[in-house]
Amino acid sequence: MEYVSRVPRPPLDGLIDDLYYLEGAPPYARLLLPPMPAALLIVNLGAPFRIRGGTDTAMAEYADGCVVTTPTRAFEFGYPPRTRSVGAHVKPWGLAPFLPMPAAELCDRPVTMEQVWGRRAVAELRDRLATADGPHAMLTLLEEELMRRLCETAGLGLVSHTSSVIAATGGAVGIGDLSVAAGVSSTHLAQRFKELIGVTPKRLARTHRFAATVFAIDPAGPIDWGGLAGGAGYFDQAHFGHEFREFTGLTPTRYVEVRRRFMREHPGHAFDGWPLPAD
């Protein structure tokens, strides 16, 4: 697969980790994406893909792309034989200035681009992207569209700063301490988080802790599960296992087996590191 990415210019870099272009044959027809402390925006330029979000039992089709706010559960992507898209990996709070609705309404409920920006606007954007002169020009077009749509959002400074503190501690921070430091009540902080991110500070902290723990796993070598769980601040290995299953639907050992399969079958692939085969 061809994968091109770059960090957007200010002020978008305070909202978005990177813009990317993706084209080619996916490594598997279905991929499981464990929840990350991040959001996702995709403008689809190829055949439709499918997503099963949260606890949904059926996969829904997305022709023009999708928006995924910070999830609380793993979701599943079903890819066509070849895929082509541009998109953005977004900080937890980063979608808020581009959404016409509170992020809480989209939690674990991916929506189409049309539902967010309207059919005509998305059709025009897709046409411009499809005729652009290569990936870098496409990323510039997407960046310009995001800059044009950027609007002021009440509470964004509070949520982005507090979220950054949560990230810096790997989720190991007292939520009460966060509200005291911010000078607001815990109820107000939770409301702002739900509006702009879609989840509470506590849930975001859990996701950060889970993600940091998973990235600390080296699937190529032996794993000290007890030490890993203790180092991440879980009460014990059973607590860690419960969290792992809640976030992914897999046991930790099964997760490693699936990661090893990916590494064995597609060494050095652009997708290796987070998505898992769902086949």
Short mmCIF file of N, CA and C in Angstrom, two decimals, residues 98-160:
data_model
loop_
_atom_site.label_atom_id
_atom_site.label_comp_id
_atom_site.label_asym_id
_atom_site.label_seq_id
_atom_site.Cartn_x
_atom_site.Cartn_y
_atom_site.Cartn_z
N PHE A 98 -15.19 21.13 13.79
CA PHE A 98 -15.68 20.79 12.45
C PHE A 98 -17.02 20.07 12.48
N LEU A 99 -17.57 19.84 13.67
CA LEU A 99 -18.79 19.08 13.80
C LEU A 99 -20.00 19.99 14.00
N PRO A 100 -21.14 19.68 13.37
CA PRO A 100 -22.36 20.46 13.59
C PRO A 100 -23.18 19.96 14.77
N MET A 101 -22.68 18.93 15.45
CA MET A 101 -23.40 18.36 16.59
C MET A 101 -22.41 18.04 17.71
N PRO A 102 -22.87 17.88 18.96
CA PRO A 102 -21.96 17.49 20.04
C PRO A 102 -21.32 16.13 19.74
N ALA A 103 -20.06 15.99 20.10
CA ALA A 103 -19.35 14.74 19.84
C ALA A 103 -20.01 13.56 20.54
N ALA A 104 -20.68 13.82 21.67
CA ALA A 104 -21.32 12.73 22.41
C ALA A 104 -22.36 12.00 21.56
N GLU A 105 -22.97 12.70 20.61
CA GLU A 105 -23.97 12.06 19.76
C GLU A 105 -23.35 11.04 18.81
N LEU A 106 -22.04 11.12 18.61
CA LEU A 106 -21.36 10.24 17.67
C LEU A 106 -20.50 9.17 18.36
N CYS A 107 -20.55 9.14 19.68
CA CYS A 107 -19.69 8.19 20.40
C CYS A 107 -20.02 6.76 19.99
N ASP A 108 -19.03 6.04 19.47
CA ASP A 108 -19.18 4.66 19.00
C ASP A 108 -20.24 4.54 17.91
N ARG A 109 -20.50 5.64 17.20
CA ARG A 109 -21.47 5.65 16.11
C ARG A 109 -20.87 6.39 14.92
N PRO A 110 -19.99 5.76 14.16
CA PRO A 110 -19.40 6.43 12.98
C PRO A 110 -20.49 6.94 12.04
N VAL A 111 -20.26 8.13 11.48
CA VAL A 111 -21.23 8.71 10.55
C VAL A 111 -20.53 9.02 9.22
N THR A 112 -21.33 9.18 8.17
CA THR A 112 -20.77 9.50 6.86
C THR A 112 -20.33 10.96 6.83
N MET A 113 -19.47 11.28 5.86
CA MET A 113 -19.06 12.67 5.68
C MET A 113 -20.25 13.54 5.34
N GLU A 114 -21.19 13.01 4.56
CA GLU A 114 -22.38 13.76 4.19
C GLU A 114 -23.17 14.20 5.42
N GLN A 115 -23.25 13.34 6.43
CA GLN A 115 -23.98 13.69 7.64
C GLN A 115 -23.32 14.82 8.41
N VAL A 116 -22.04 15.02 8.18
CA VAL A 116 -21.30 16.06 8.90
C VAL A 116 -21.22 17.36 8.11
N TRP A 117 -20.88 17.27 6.82
CA TRP A 117 -20.65 18.47 6.02
C TRP A 117 -21.69 18.69 4.91
N GLY A 118 -22.58 17.75 4.69
CA GLY A 118 -23.59 17.92 3.66
C GLY A 118 -23.18 17.28 2.34
N ARG A 119 -24.18 16.81 1.59
CA ARG A 119 -23.91 16.04 0.37
C ARG A 119 -23.17 16.86 -0.68
N ARG A 120 -23.65 18.07 -0.96
CA ARG A 120 -23.05 18.86 -2.04
C ARG A 120 -21.60 19.22 -1.74
N ALA A 121 -21.34 19.68 -0.51
CA ALA A 121 -19.98 20.07 -0.14
C ALA A 121 -19.02 18.89 -0.21
N VAL A 122 -19.45 17.74 0.25
CA VAL A 122 -18.58 16.56 0.23
C VAL A 122 -18.36 16.07 -1.19
N ALA A 123 -19.40 16.12 -2.03
CA ALA A 123 -19.25 15.71 -3.43
C ALA A 123 -18.24 16.60 -4.14
N GLU A 124 -18.32 17.91 -3.90
CA GLU A 124 -17.36 18.83 -4.52
C GLU A 124 -15.95 18.58 -4.03
N LEU A 125 -15.79 18.33 -2.73
CA LEU A 125 -14.46 18.06 -2.19
C LEU A 125 -13.89 16.77 -2.77
N ARG A 126 -14.70 15.74 -2.86
CA ARG A 126 -14.23 14.47 -3.42
C ARG A 126 -13.82 14.63 -4.88
N ASP A 127 -14.57 15.43 -5.65
CA ASP A 127 -14.22 15.66 -7.05
C ASP A 127 -12.87 16.36 -7.16
N ARG A 128 -12.65 17.37 -6.32
CA ARG A 128 -11.37 18.10 -6.35
C ARG A 128 -10.21 17.20 -5.93
N LEU A 129 -10.44 16.37 -4.93
CA LEU A 129 -9.39 15.47 -4.49
C LEU A 129 -9.07 14.43 -5.55
N ALA A 130 -10.10 13.91 -6.21
CA ALA A 130 -9.91 12.86 -7.20
C ALA A 130 -9.11 13.34 -8.42
N THR A 131 -9.18 14.63 -8.72
CA THR A 131 -8.48 15.16 -9.88
C THR A 131 -7.19 15.90 -9.51
N ALA A 132 -6.82 15.87 -8.25
CA ALA A 132 -5.59 16.54 -7.80
C ALA A 132 -4.36 15.83 -8.35
N ASP A 133 -3.27 16.57 -8.41
CA ASP A 133 -2.02 16.06 -8.99
C ASP A 133 -1.17 15.37 -7.93
N GLY A 134 -1.61 14.20 -7.49
CA GLY A 134 -0.81 13.39 -6.58
C GLY A 134 -1.16 13.57 -5.12
N PRO A 135 -0.61 12.68 -4.28
CA PRO A 135 -0.95 12.67 -2.84
C PRO A 135 -0.68 13.98 -2.11
N HIS A 136 0.45 14.63 -2.40
CA HIS A 136 0.78 15.84 -1.65
C HIS A 136 -0.21 16.97 -1.98
N ALA A 137 -0.61 17.06 -3.24
CA ALA A 137 -1.61 18.06 -3.61
C ALA A 137 -2.95 17.74 -2.95
N MET A 138 -3.26 16.47 -2.83
CA MET A 138 -4.51 16.07 -2.18
C MET A 138 -4.51 16.45 -0.71
N LEU A 139 -3.38 16.25 -0.04
CA LEU A 139 -3.30 16.61 1.37
C LEU A 139 -3.42 18.12 1.55
N THR A 140 -2.86 18.88 0.60
CA THR A 140 -3.00 20.34 0.67
C THR A 140 -4.45 20.75 0.51
N LEU A 141 -5.18 20.11 -0.40
CA LEU A 141 -6.60 20.40 -0.59
C LEU A 141 -7.40 20.10 0.68
N LEU A 142 -7.13 18.96 1.30
CA LEU A 142 -7.83 18.62 2.53
C LEU A 142 -7.50 19.62 3.63
N GLU A 143 -6.23 19.99 3.73
CA GLU A 143 -5.82 20.98 4.72
C GLU A 143 -6.55 22.30 4.51
N GLU A 144 -6.66 22.75 3.26
CA GLU A 144 -7.35 23.99 2.96
C GLU A 144 -8.83 23.92 3.33
N GLU A 145 -9.45 22.76 3.08
CA GLU A 145 -10.85 22.59 3.43
C GLU A 145 -11.04 22.65 4.95
N LEU A 146 -10.15 22.02 5.68
CA LEU A 146 -10.24 22.05 7.13
C LEU A 146 -9.99 23.46 7.68
N MET A 147 -9.04 24.17 7.09
CA MET A 147 -8.80 25.55 7.51
C MET A 147 -10.04 26.41 7.26
N ARG A 148 -10.69 26.21 6.12
CA ARG A 148 -11.86 26.99 5.78
C ARG A 148 -13.02 26.73 6.74
N ARG A 149 -13.12 25.49 7.22
CA ARG A 149 -14.22 25.10 8.08
C ARG A 149 -13.93 25.32 9.57
N LEU A 150 -12.72 25.65 9.90
CA LEU A 150 -12.34 25.82 11.30
C LEU A 150 -13.14 26.95 11.95
N CYS A 151 -13.72 26.67 13.10
CA CYS A 151 -14.48 27.71 13.80
C CYS A 151 -14.16 27.67 15.29
N GLU A 152 -14.42 28.77 15.96
CA GLU A 152 -14.18 28.84 17.39
C GLU A 152 -15.14 27.92 18.12
N THR A 153 -14.64 27.27 19.16
CA THR A 153 -15.45 26.31 19.90
C THR A 153 -15.33 26.58 21.39
N ALA A 154 -16.42 26.85 22.03
CA ALA A 154 -16.41 27.16 23.46
C ALA A 154 -15.88 25.97 24.26
N GLY A 155 -14.97 26.26 25.18
CA GLY A 155 -14.43 25.22 26.05
C GLY A 155 -13.29 24.43 25.46
N LEU A 156 -12.88 24.74 24.22
CA LEU A 156 -11.84 23.93 23.58
C LEU A 156 -10.50 24.03 24.31
N GLY A 157 -10.16 25.23 24.79
CA GLY A 157 -8.90 25.39 25.51
C GLY A 157 -8.86 24.55 26.78
N LEU A 158 -9.96 24.57 27.52
CA LEU A 158 -10.05 23.77 28.75
C LEU A 158 -9.89 22.29 28.45
N VAL A 159 -10.61 21.81 27.46
CA VAL A 159 -10.60 20.37 27.15
C VAL A 159 -9.26 19.95 26.56
N SER A 160 -8.70 20.75 25.67
CA SER A 160 -7.42 20.36 25.07
C SER A 160 -6.30 20.35 26.10
#
